[in-house]
Amino acid sequence: MATIYDTLAAVTGKEYVIDADADDAKPYHDLFGGVADNDTTFEAVVLPGGVEELQKVVRAAADQGYALWTMPNAAGNGAGLGAPGRPAVIIDQRRMNRILEVNAGSATALVEPGVSYRQLHEHLQKKGIPLWIDSDLNPDNSIAGSICARHYGYTPYGDHMLMQCGMEVVLGNGDLLRTGMGAVPNSDTWQLFKYNFGPYLDGLFTQSPLAVVSKVGLWLMSRPPVYRPFMITLPDDDALTQMLEALRPLKLNGTLANTVAVSSRAFETALHHRLDNILQGRPVHPTTLKTIIGLGEWNVFAALYGGPDNVDLIWDTLTGIFNHVEGAVIFQDKDRGDDIVWRTRRALMGGEAPASAGAGTLDGADGVSLTAAAPIEGEAAAGMNRIVKTVAADYHVQSLNEFAMPARTLLNQIHLIPGKGGRDDAVAAAREIINRLTREGYGIVDESLALRRVADAHYRGSALADLVGRLQSAVGS
């Protein structure tokens, strides 16, 4: 009987199949090898070049009883784990990296999973198309991976799943399915109207083991007449509580249309620098030192978009509101110069792919992360902060936080960076944080790949988990 390696090589050619024991498989061991509570490993990696090869790969894996682990591109975001208890094949979709269509008139795009935010941004720039992307912190992340993980960005199009429109997926039996209006014969509105006739299915394929995504559509933002980004530094947790109370009505009434981010000093520093160099008392480069000094304990990033008169009017109102938050200092573009933190945040809120984000600690493989959801309330943030800080101290790990408000929800993105105890301490801390947050009513909505099995176990036995299991059996995944 042919091995899985031989079967896959017959589909893509040997140059696009990697044995798990080969030196070239190390990046995949780094990404998938740190998954806590995982009971299986992978035997081969395959890099299909298109949807037909992808279908054949999926069928071959199913025929030989392999689970499918997936990664949309080299960045690793949106990576997925198939059913536990079976040896796996990793499908790396970085070769599927074509921008299939950009419709400038309708402000839509259709891309393959390997396409990154940086790639799409450069394509729009090269073609002179006045449309904005909405990038992750790491611009090399897969667009499809971000959508399927239900991550957020920082423009008014910051809810990536909300701005997704139309999907193509390969089911576990190798069948091809198009969602939305792509399911309707001869439709020309696949990237225009999200909902087909009958049940809406796209959500089934996000944070999901039910299929492998092969194409994704998305809406792009038209460049506004005026874009005015701003930053507010806050001195302490009390000011954070006050600021969130001030921000809530501005989010609810649409005054602040973009994803407002409130990040800790450590989080911002870690985006651009190796945090361990700073925490362990090693010499700090002058640029790094300037970054740390130029930040508050908490830092608000938001923007206004629209016509000149309207933006000026709203700005005057906002400054009056924010000046009532004790210790708050407001900065506009002209005040910040070109420091690396401001340059990155200005790009993210302004529809660009930032040049430098993702190069520091947050892009490393050692830490773990999770995202919790709560109402936009100062006390909710304080409650989550108390839990995270207490557990992090107990397990001797460093916690980095960013709060984000895409719409009506306060999302708390929590990164845990190991100390001397290594990744096991970070995983143990994350497990405890998940338990405590859920007991207090804060919902866990996302986690890094390392915590996937931990989170699965937390929801095991629920009606939702049971339904997903039945759907997996039905679609052959």
GROMACS .gro file of C-alpha atoms in nm:
model
  477
    1MET     CA    1   0.000   0.000   0.000
    2ALA     CA    2   0.132   0.345  -0.090
    3THR     CA    3   0.237   0.566   0.199
    4ILE     CA    4   0.064   0.899   0.250
    5TYR     CA    5   0.383   1.069   0.129
    6ASP     CA    6   0.371   0.877  -0.201
    7THR     CA    7   0.000   0.947  -0.243
    8LEU     CA    8   0.042   1.320  -0.190
    9ALA     CA    9   0.350   1.335  -0.413
   10ALA     CA   10   0.145   1.184  -0.693
   11VAL     CA   11  -0.094   1.482  -0.662
   12THR     CA   12   0.144   1.778  -0.628
   13GLY     CA   13   0.486   1.642  -0.721
   14LYS     CA   14   0.755   1.542  -0.469
   15GLU     CA   15   0.894   1.895  -0.446
   16TYR     CA   16   0.574   2.003  -0.271
   17VAL     CA   17   0.556   1.727  -0.011
   18ILE     CA   18   0.768   1.728   0.306
   19ASP     CA   19   0.818   1.427   0.529
   20ALA     CA   20   0.769   1.506   0.898
   21ASP     CA   21   1.122   1.385   0.976
   22ALA     CA   22   1.290   1.608   0.716
   23ASP     CA   23   1.486   1.921   0.811
   24ASP     CA   24   1.242   2.131   0.607
   25ALA     CA   25   0.962   2.026   0.842
   26LYS     CA   26   1.108   2.220   1.138
   27PRO     CA   27   0.887   2.532   1.094
   28TYR     CA   28   0.580   2.309   1.105
   29HIS     CA   29   0.700   2.137   1.422
   30ASP     CA   30   0.756   2.483   1.571
   31LEU     CA   31   0.399   2.590   1.486
   32PHE     CA   32   0.206   2.272   1.558
   33GLY     CA   33   0.437   2.101   1.805
   34GLY     CA   34   0.351   2.330   2.095
   35VAL     CA   35  -0.022   2.256   2.101
   36ALA     CA   36  -0.115   2.171   2.458
   37ASP     CA   37  -0.310   1.847   2.520
   38ASN     CA   38  -0.263   1.732   2.161
   39ASP     CA   39  -0.251   1.353   2.133
   40THR     CA   40  -0.130   1.308   1.775
   41THR     CA   41   0.130   1.443   1.538
   42PHE     CA   42   0.164   1.493   1.163
   43GLU     CA   43   0.334   1.262   0.916
   44ALA     CA   44   0.366   1.487   0.610
   45VAL     CA   45   0.321   1.841   0.484
   46VAL     CA   46   0.173   1.911   0.140
   47LEU     CA   47   0.162   2.242  -0.049
   48PRO     CA   48  -0.115   2.231  -0.311
   49GLY     CA   49  -0.094   2.482  -0.594
   50GLY     CA   50  -0.465   2.526  -0.664
   51VAL     CA   51  -0.814   2.417  -0.575
   52GLU     CA   52  -0.810   2.098  -0.785
   53GLU     CA   53  -0.493   1.978  -0.615
   54LEU     CA   54  -0.643   2.075  -0.281
   55GLN     CA   55  -0.951   1.862  -0.348
   56LYS     CA   56  -0.734   1.563  -0.439
   57VAL     CA   57  -0.523   1.609  -0.127
   58VAL     CA   58  -0.830   1.622   0.097
   59ARG     CA   59  -0.975   1.309  -0.063
   60ALA     CA   60  -0.644   1.123  -0.033
   61ALA     CA   61  -0.613   1.209   0.336
   62ALA     CA   62  -0.971   1.102   0.401
   63ASP     CA   63  -0.923   0.771   0.218
   64GLN     CA   64  -0.622   0.685   0.435
   65GLY     CA   65  -0.777   0.804   0.763
   66TYR     CA   66  -0.570   1.117   0.824
   67ALA     CA   67  -0.688   1.428   1.004
   68LEU     CA   68  -0.622   1.760   0.830
   69TRP     CA   69  -0.423   2.038   0.992
   70THR     CA   70  -0.416   2.357   0.791
   71MET     CA   71  -0.220   2.681   0.763
   72PRO     CA   72  -0.315   2.951   0.509
   73ASN     CA   73   0.036   3.094   0.461
   74ALA     CA   74   0.380   3.113   0.620
   75ALA     CA   75   0.268   3.356   0.891
   76GLY     CA   76   0.071   3.073   1.051
   77ASN     CA   77  -0.233   3.280   1.151
   78GLY     CA   78  -0.563   3.100   1.114
   79ALA     CA   79  -0.394   2.760   1.142
   80GLY     CA   80  -0.638   2.483   1.223
   81LEU     CA   81  -0.641   2.138   1.381
   82GLY     CA   82  -0.860   1.855   1.259
   83ALA     CA   83  -1.021   1.583   1.467
   84PRO     CA   84  -0.801   1.457   1.755
   85GLY     CA   85  -0.690   1.098   1.788
   86ARG     CA   86  -0.571   1.048   1.430
   87PRO     CA   87  -0.233   1.107   1.263
   88ALA     CA   88  -0.243   1.421   1.054
   89VAL     CA   89  -0.143   1.573   0.723
   90ILE     CA   90  -0.061   1.944   0.721
   91ILE     CA   91  -0.196   2.141   0.426
   92ASP     CA   92   0.015   2.454   0.375
   93GLN     CA   93  -0.166   2.687   0.133
   94ARG     CA   94   0.109   2.944   0.079
   95ARG     CA   95   0.128   2.850  -0.294
   96MET     CA   96  -0.241   2.938  -0.328
   97ASN     CA   97  -0.162   3.310  -0.317
   98ARG     CA   98  -0.338   3.470  -0.611
   99ILE     CA   99  -0.541   3.791  -0.595
  100LEU     CA  100  -0.819   3.667  -0.820
  101GLU     CA  101  -1.014   3.991  -0.854
  102VAL     CA  102  -1.034   4.347  -0.727
  103ASN     CA  103  -1.348   4.529  -0.833
  104ALA     CA  104  -1.268   4.899  -0.788
  105GLY     CA  105  -1.623   5.008  -0.868
  106SER     CA  106  -1.783   4.787  -0.604
  107ALA     CA  107  -1.486   4.796  -0.363
  108THR     CA  108  -1.454   4.418  -0.333
  109ALA     CA  109  -1.179   4.159  -0.365
  110LEU     CA  110  -1.156   3.783  -0.411
  111VAL     CA  111  -0.835   3.618  -0.287
  112GLU     CA  112  -0.684   3.279  -0.221
  113PRO     CA  113  -0.581   3.178   0.134
  114GLY     CA  114  -0.210   3.252   0.087
  115VAL     CA  115  -0.267   3.622   0.011
  116SER     CA  116  -0.148   3.855   0.289
  117TYR     CA  117  -0.261   4.203   0.382
  118ARG     CA  118   0.073   4.339   0.265
  119GLN     CA  119   0.032   4.169  -0.074
  120LEU     CA  120  -0.318   4.310  -0.129
  121HIS     CA  121  -0.212   4.657  -0.014
  122GLU     CA  122   0.083   4.658  -0.255
  123HIS     CA  123  -0.146   4.541  -0.536
  124LEU     CA  124  -0.387   4.831  -0.472
  125GLN     CA  125  -0.098   5.078  -0.460
  126LYS     CA  126   0.056   4.945  -0.781
  127LYS     CA  127  -0.275   4.962  -0.967
  128GLY     CA  128  -0.360   5.307  -0.830
  129ILE     CA  129  -0.687   5.184  -0.679
  130PRO     CA  130  -0.805   5.423  -0.402
  131LEU     CA  131  -0.926   5.151  -0.164
  132TRP     CA  132  -0.810   5.064   0.185
  133ILE     CA  133  -0.733   4.729   0.341
  134ASP     CA  134  -0.790   4.649   0.707
  135SER     CA  135  -0.473   4.479   0.827
  136ASP     CA  136  -0.390   4.263   1.126
  137LEU     CA  137  -0.106   4.382   1.348
  138ASN     CA  138   0.116   4.155   1.140
  139PRO     CA  139   0.068   4.263   0.774
  140ASP     CA  140   0.206   3.931   0.651
  141ASN     CA  141  -0.088   3.745   0.802
  142SER     CA  142  -0.322   3.562   0.566
  143ILE     CA  143  -0.642   3.756   0.491
  144ALA     CA  144  -0.843   3.434   0.477
  145GLY     CA  145  -0.677   3.314   0.796
  146SER     CA  146  -0.772   3.631   0.980
  147ILE     CA  147  -1.132   3.614   0.858
  148CYS     CA  148  -1.166   3.247   0.948
  149ALA     CA  149  -1.019   3.312   1.294
  150ARG     CA  150  -1.262   3.606   1.327
  151HIS     CA  151  -0.986   3.852   1.412
  152TYR     CA  152  -1.021   4.228   1.402
  153GLY     CA  153  -0.843   4.519   1.238
  154TYR     CA  154  -0.837   4.890   1.312
  155THR     CA  155  -1.029   5.085   1.043
  156PRO     CA  156  -1.409   5.118   1.031
  157TYR     CA  157  -1.393   4.780   0.850
  158GLY     CA  158  -1.228   4.627   1.155
  159ASP     CA  159  -1.472   4.337   1.201
  160HIS     CA  160  -1.314   4.107   0.944
  161MET     CA  161  -1.592   3.850   0.944
  162LEU     CA  162  -1.855   4.119   0.898
  163MET     CA  163  -1.667   4.250   0.593
  164GLN     CA  164  -1.625   3.901   0.444
  165CYS     CA  165  -1.857   3.825   0.153
  166GLY     CA  166  -1.863   3.488  -0.022
  167MET     CA  167  -1.644   3.187   0.039
  168GLU     CA  168  -1.529   2.875  -0.142
  169VAL     CA  169  -1.439   2.569   0.065
  170VAL     CA  170  -1.338   2.207   0.014
  171LEU     CA  171  -1.538   1.973   0.236
  172GLY     CA  172  -1.391   1.670   0.407
  173ASN     CA  173  -1.493   1.441   0.121
  174GLY     CA  174  -1.327   1.666  -0.137
  175ASP     CA  175  -1.647   1.828  -0.264
  176LEU     CA  176  -1.633   2.199  -0.352
  177LEU     CA  177  -1.886   2.436  -0.198
  178ARG     CA  178  -1.945   2.806  -0.263
  179THR     CA  179  -2.138   3.006  -0.006
  180GLY     CA  180  -2.356   3.313  -0.036
  181MET     CA  181  -2.452   3.420  -0.386
  182GLY     CA  182  -2.173   3.201  -0.520
  183ALA     CA  183  -2.411   2.911  -0.458
  184VAL     CA  184  -2.664   3.060  -0.701
  185PRO     CA  185  -2.611   2.966  -1.068
  186ASN     CA  186  -2.502   3.257  -1.290
  187SER     CA  187  -2.500   3.506  -1.001
  188ASP     CA  188  -2.281   3.814  -1.044
  189THR     CA  189  -2.313   3.931  -0.683
  190TRP     CA  190  -2.091   3.677  -0.503
  191GLN     CA  191  -1.881   3.950  -0.338
  192LEU     CA  192  -2.169   4.196  -0.307
  193PHE     CA  193  -2.446   4.019  -0.113
  194LYS     CA  194  -2.349   3.803   0.185
  195TYR     CA  195  -2.660   3.591   0.211
  196ASN     CA  196  -2.778   3.324  -0.030
  197PHE     CA  197  -3.133   3.192  -0.042
  198GLY     CA  198  -3.182   2.956   0.251
  199PRO     CA  199  -2.950   2.895   0.549
  200TYR     CA  200  -2.646   3.121   0.575
  201LEU     CA  201  -2.341   2.896   0.604
  202ASP     CA  202  -2.026   3.108   0.603
  203GLY     CA  203  -1.992   3.112   0.980
  204LEU     CA  204  -1.971   2.733   0.986
  205PHE     CA  205  -1.627   2.753   0.825
  206THR     CA  206  -1.473   3.001   1.070
  207GLN     CA  207  -1.282   2.864   1.371
  208SER     CA  208  -1.395   2.538   1.218
  209PRO     CA  209  -1.278   2.185   1.132
  210LEU     CA  210  -1.558   2.140   0.880
  211ALA     CA  211  -1.374   2.238   0.559
  212VAL     CA  212  -1.060   2.387   0.406
  213VAL     CA  213  -1.111   2.737   0.265
  214SER     CA  214  -0.991   2.784  -0.093
  215LYS     CA  215  -1.118   3.136  -0.172
  216VAL     CA  216  -1.259   3.423   0.029
  217GLY     CA  217  -1.429   3.746  -0.073
  218LEU     CA  218  -1.410   4.071   0.120
  219TRP     CA  219  -1.525   4.429   0.112
  220LEU     CA  220  -1.267   4.708   0.092
  221MET     CA  221  -1.305   5.059   0.230
  222SER     CA  222  -1.314   5.364   0.003
  223ARG     CA  223  -1.054   5.623   0.093
  224PRO     CA  224  -1.229   5.898   0.296
  225PRO     CA  225  -1.183   6.271   0.221
  226VAL     CA  226  -1.028   6.330   0.565
  227TYR     CA  227  -0.853   6.088   0.798
  228ARG     CA  228  -0.755   6.220   1.142
  229PRO     CA  229  -0.588   5.965   1.371
  230PHE     CA  230  -0.521   6.043   1.734
  231MET     CA  231  -0.370   5.887   2.044
  232ILE     CA  232  -0.440   5.934   2.413
  233THR     CA  233  -0.198   5.824   2.684
  234LEU     CA  234  -0.339   5.719   3.022
  235PRO     CA  235  -0.136   5.706   3.345
  236ASP     CA  236  -0.296   5.412   3.530
  237ASP     CA  237  -0.581   5.160   3.561
  238ASP     CA  238  -0.818   5.418   3.712
  239ALA     CA  239  -0.783   5.635   3.402
  240LEU     CA  240  -0.848   5.325   3.186
  241THR     CA  241  -1.175   5.266   3.369
  242GLN     CA  242  -1.281   5.628   3.316
  243MET     CA  243  -1.179   5.624   2.951
  244LEU     CA  244  -1.383   5.314   2.867
  245GLU     CA  245  -1.691   5.476   3.017
  246ALA     CA  246  -1.626   5.781   2.797
  247LEU     CA  247  -1.569   5.567   2.488
  248ARG     CA  248  -1.882   5.350   2.517
  249PRO     CA  249  -2.139   5.609   2.400
  250LEU     CA  250  -1.903   5.722   2.123
  251LYS     CA  251  -1.890   5.367   1.991
  252LEU     CA  252  -2.263   5.307   2.029
  253ASN     CA  253  -2.363   5.623   1.842
  254GLY     CA  254  -2.105   5.575   1.567
  255THR     CA  255  -1.898   5.884   1.643
  256LEU     CA  256  -1.589   5.663   1.653
  257ALA     CA  257  -1.637   5.432   1.356
  258ASN     CA  258  -1.308   5.245   1.365
  259THR     CA  259  -1.192   4.970   1.601
  260VAL     CA  260  -1.073   5.172   1.898
  261ALA     CA  261  -0.773   5.004   2.061
  262VAL     CA  262  -0.650   5.056   2.417
  263SER     CA  263  -0.319   4.882   2.468
  264SER     CA  264  -0.078   4.849   2.756
  265ARG     CA  265   0.271   4.995   2.749
  266ALA     CA  266   0.414   4.640   2.747
  267PHE     CA  267   0.193   4.535   2.456
  268GLU     CA  268   0.302   4.826   2.238
  269THR     CA  269   0.668   4.776   2.326
  270ALA     CA  270   0.645   4.405   2.250
  271LEU     CA  271   0.507   4.474   1.902
  272HIS     CA  272   0.841   4.617   1.800
  273HIS     CA  273   1.105   4.495   2.042
  274ARG     CA  274   1.215   4.179   2.217
  275LEU     CA  275   1.050   4.235   2.553
  276ASP     CA  276   1.282   3.996   2.736
  277ASN     CA  277   1.575   4.229   2.662
  278ILE     CA  278   1.387   4.508   2.837
  279LEU     CA  279   1.252   4.309   3.131
  280GLN     CA  280   1.581   4.140   3.218
  281GLY     CA  281   1.776   4.462   3.257
  282ARG     CA  282   1.989   4.435   2.946
  283PRO     CA  283   2.105   4.752   2.770
  284VAL     CA  284   1.817   4.920   2.592
  285HIS     CA  285   1.864   5.075   2.251
  286PRO     CA  286   1.786   5.451   2.247
  287THR     CA  287   1.500   5.397   1.999
  288THR     CA  288   1.344   5.141   2.232
  289LEU     CA  289   1.386   5.370   2.531
  290LYS     CA  290   1.215   5.653   2.343
  291THR     CA  291   0.925   5.422   2.261
  292ILE     CA  292   0.878   5.327   2.626
  293ILE     CA  293   0.902   5.685   2.751
  294GLY     CA  294   0.658   5.808   2.489
  295LEU     CA  295   0.380   5.576   2.605
  296GLY     CA  296   0.132   5.579   2.888
  297GLU     CA  297   0.050   5.285   3.110
  298TRP     CA  298  -0.247   5.250   2.872
  299ASN     CA  299  -0.271   5.400   2.522
  300VAL     CA  300  -0.584   5.476   2.320
  301PHE     CA  301  -0.571   5.472   1.940
  302ALA     CA  302  -0.869   5.597   1.740
  303ALA     CA  303  -0.948   5.808   1.434
  304LEU     CA  304  -1.208   6.025   1.265
  305TYR     CA  305  -1.310   5.984   0.901
  306GLY     CA  306  -1.527   6.204   0.679
  307GLY     CA  307  -1.555   6.556   0.540
  308PRO     CA  308  -1.337   6.841   0.674
  309ASP     CA  309  -1.613   7.040   0.845
  310ASN     CA  310  -1.766   6.735   1.008
  311VAL     CA  311  -1.432   6.603   1.135
  312ASP     CA  312  -1.341   6.945   1.283
  313LEU     CA  313  -1.677   6.967   1.461
  314ILE     CA  314  -1.652   6.619   1.609
  315TRP     CA  315  -1.291   6.676   1.712
  316ASP     CA  316  -1.384   6.975   1.925
  317THR     CA  317  -1.651   6.766   2.099
  318LEU     CA  318  -1.417   6.474   2.159
  319THR     CA  319  -1.141   6.679   2.315
  320GLY     CA  320  -1.392   6.818   2.563
  321ILE     CA  321  -1.497   6.466   2.662
  322PHE     CA  322  -1.148   6.319   2.688
  323ASN     CA  323  -1.007   6.611   2.886
  324HIS     CA  324  -1.233   6.504   3.174
  325VAL     CA  325  -1.041   6.174   3.209
  326GLU     CA  326  -0.782   6.231   3.481
  327GLY     CA  327  -0.427   6.227   3.349
  328ALA     CA  328  -0.524   6.177   2.984
  329VAL     CA  329  -0.294   6.340   2.728
  330ILE     CA  330  -0.422   6.376   2.370
  331PHE     CA  331  -0.188   6.361   2.071
  332GLN     CA  332  -0.255   6.425   1.703
  333ASP     CA  333  -0.033   6.330   1.411
  334LYS     CA  334   0.166   6.653   1.430
  335ASP     CA  335   0.242   6.589   1.800
  336ARG     CA  336   0.386   6.238   1.769
  337GLY     CA  337   0.636   6.282   1.491
  338ASP     CA  338   0.744   5.953   1.338
  339ASP     CA  339   0.809   5.724   1.636
  340ILE     CA  340   0.766   5.358   1.556
  341VAL     CA  341   0.453   5.301   1.766
  342TRP     CA  342   0.267   5.593   1.615
  343ARG     CA  343   0.383   5.510   1.263
  344THR     CA  344   0.242   5.158   1.296
  345ARG     CA  345  -0.089   5.261   1.452
  346ARG     CA  346  -0.139   5.544   1.202
  347ALA     CA  347  -0.092   5.296   0.917
  348LEU     CA  348  -0.328   5.039   1.068
  349MET     CA  349  -0.610   5.290   1.120
  350GLY     CA  350  -0.539   5.445   0.778
  351GLY     CA  351  -0.593   5.138   0.561
  352GLU     CA  352  -0.225   5.052   0.505
  353ALA     CA  353  -0.004   4.753   0.577
  354PRO     CA  354   0.232   4.868   0.854
  355ALA     CA  355   0.600   4.823   0.782
  356SER     CA  356   0.723   4.707   1.120
  357ALA     CA  357   0.446   4.552   1.332
  358GLY     CA  358   0.477   4.188   1.421
  359ALA     CA  359   0.856   4.194   1.440
  360GLY     CA  360   0.886   4.180   1.816
  361THR     CA  361   0.782   3.953   2.100
  362LEU     CA  362   0.422   3.907   1.983
  363ASP     CA  363   0.546   3.744   1.664
  364GLY     CA  364   0.753   3.488   1.853
  365ALA     CA  365   0.662   3.122   1.893
  366ASP     CA  366   0.713   3.100   2.271
  367GLY     CA  367   0.400   3.269   2.402
  368VAL     CA  368   0.030   3.185   2.398
  369SER     CA  369  -0.267   3.413   2.357
  370LEU     CA  370  -0.643   3.426   2.401
  371THR     CA  371  -0.919   3.679   2.353
  372ALA     CA  372  -1.209   3.737   2.590
  373ALA     CA  373  -1.530   3.936   2.531
  374ALA     CA  374  -1.716   4.166   2.769
  375PRO     CA  375  -1.938   4.477   2.759
  376ILE     CA  376  -1.764   4.810   2.700
  377GLU     CA  377  -1.750   4.896   3.068
  378GLY     CA  378  -1.467   5.017   3.284
  379GLU     CA  379  -1.546   4.766   3.558
  380ALA     CA  380  -1.539   4.480   3.306
  381ALA     CA  381  -1.187   4.577   3.200
  382ALA     CA  382  -1.081   4.612   3.564
  383GLY     CA  383  -1.222   4.269   3.647
  384MET     CA  384  -1.041   4.101   3.359
  385ASN     CA  385  -0.718   4.283   3.444
  386ARG     CA  386  -0.732   4.163   3.805
  387ILE     CA  387  -0.768   3.801   3.695
  388VAL     CA  388  -0.494   3.819   3.433
  389LYS     CA  389  -0.243   3.998   3.656
  390THR     CA  390  -0.305   3.764   3.950
  391VAL     CA  391  -0.266   3.447   3.745
  392ALA     CA  392   0.035   3.580   3.552
  393ALA     CA  393   0.211   3.658   3.880
  394ASP     CA  394   0.126   3.315   4.022
  395TYR     CA  395   0.279   3.140   3.720
  396HIS     CA  396   0.570   3.383   3.673
  397VAL     CA  397   0.474   3.484   3.319
  398GLN     CA  398   0.450   3.830   3.163
  399SER     CA  399   0.104   3.943   3.047
  400LEU     CA  400   0.049   4.184   2.758
  401ASN     CA  401  -0.296   4.327   2.689
  402GLU     CA  402  -0.484   4.511   2.419
  403PHE     CA  403  -0.850   4.603   2.456
  404ALA     CA  404  -1.033   4.658   2.127
  405MET     CA  405  -1.383   4.780   2.042
  406PRO     CA  406  -1.487   4.684   1.688
  407ALA     CA  407  -1.852   4.762   1.771
  408ARG     CA  408  -2.045   4.697   2.094
  409THR     CA  409  -1.803   4.452   2.249
  410LEU     CA  410  -1.490   4.501   2.454
  411LEU     CA  411  -1.240   4.242   2.335
  412ASN     CA  412  -0.941   4.171   2.557
  413GLN     CA  413  -0.648   4.023   2.365
  414ILE     CA  414  -0.418   3.863   2.622
  415HIS     CA  415  -0.064   3.746   2.542
  416LEU     CA  416   0.132   3.544   2.795
  417ILE     CA  417   0.511   3.542   2.759
  418PRO     CA  418   0.692   3.261   2.946
  419GLY     CA  419   0.961   3.322   3.205
  420LYS     CA  420   1.218   3.069   3.322
  421GLY     CA  421   0.957   2.792   3.339
  422GLY     CA  422   0.904   2.802   2.963
  423ARG     CA  423   0.592   2.746   2.754
  424ASP     CA  424   0.440   2.497   2.999
  425ASP     CA  425   0.399   2.775   3.257
  426ALA     CA  426   0.236   3.000   2.996
  427VAL     CA  427  -0.008   2.725   2.896
  428ALA     CA  428  -0.091   2.649   3.258
  429ALA     CA  429  -0.151   3.019   3.324
  430ALA     CA  430  -0.373   3.046   3.016
  431ARG     CA  431  -0.573   2.742   3.130
  432GLU     CA  432  -0.633   2.905   3.467
  433ILE     CA  433  -0.720   3.241   3.311
  434ILE     CA  434  -0.975   3.074   3.083
  435ASN     CA  435  -1.135   2.901   3.383
  436ARG     CA  436  -1.152   3.219   3.591
  437LEU     CA  437  -1.273   3.445   3.313
  438THR     CA  438  -1.556   3.211   3.214
  439ARG     CA  439  -1.661   3.169   3.576
  440GLU     CA  440  -1.696   3.548   3.594
  441GLY     CA  441  -1.903   3.559   3.275
  442TYR     CA  442  -1.637   3.678   3.031
  443GLY     CA  443  -1.664   3.472   2.712
  444ILE     CA  444  -1.356   3.323   2.542
  445VAL     CA  445  -1.388   3.398   2.170
  446ASP     CA  446  -1.043   3.316   2.032
  447GLU     CA  447  -0.716   3.152   2.127
  448SER     CA  448  -0.377   3.081   1.977
  449LEU     CA  449  -0.314   2.743   1.820
  450ALA     CA  450  -0.123   2.630   2.129
  451LEU     CA  451  -0.446   2.654   2.333
  452ARG     CA  452  -0.684   2.502   2.079
  453ARG     CA  453  -0.731   2.169   2.258
  454VAL     CA  454  -0.752   2.347   2.594
  455ALA     CA  455  -1.038   2.563   2.469
  456ASP     CA  456  -1.208   2.268   2.299
  457ALA     CA  457  -1.208   2.079   2.627
  458HIS     CA  458  -1.367   2.375   2.803
  459TYR     CA  459  -1.671   2.361   2.574
  460ARG     CA  460  -1.686   1.982   2.545
  461GLY     CA  461  -2.030   1.840   2.626
  462SER     CA  462  -2.219   2.154   2.524
  463ALA     CA  463  -2.503   2.144   2.272
  464LEU     CA  464  -2.288   2.353   2.036
  465ALA     CA  465  -1.998   2.106   2.052
  466ASP     CA  466  -2.238   1.817   1.993
  467LEU     CA  467  -2.382   1.987   1.684
  468VAL     CA  468  -2.035   2.056   1.543
  469GLY     CA  469  -1.946   1.690   1.592
  470ARG     CA  470  -2.254   1.579   1.401
  471LEU     CA  471  -2.178   1.824   1.123
  472GLN     CA  472  -1.823   1.687   1.100
  473SER     CA  473  -1.959   1.338   1.050
  474ALA     CA  474  -2.206   1.462   0.789
  475VAL     CA  475  -1.946   1.640   0.573
  476GLY     CA  476  -1.679   1.374   0.614
  477SER     CA  477  -1.420   1.582   0.800
   0.00000   0.00000   0.00000
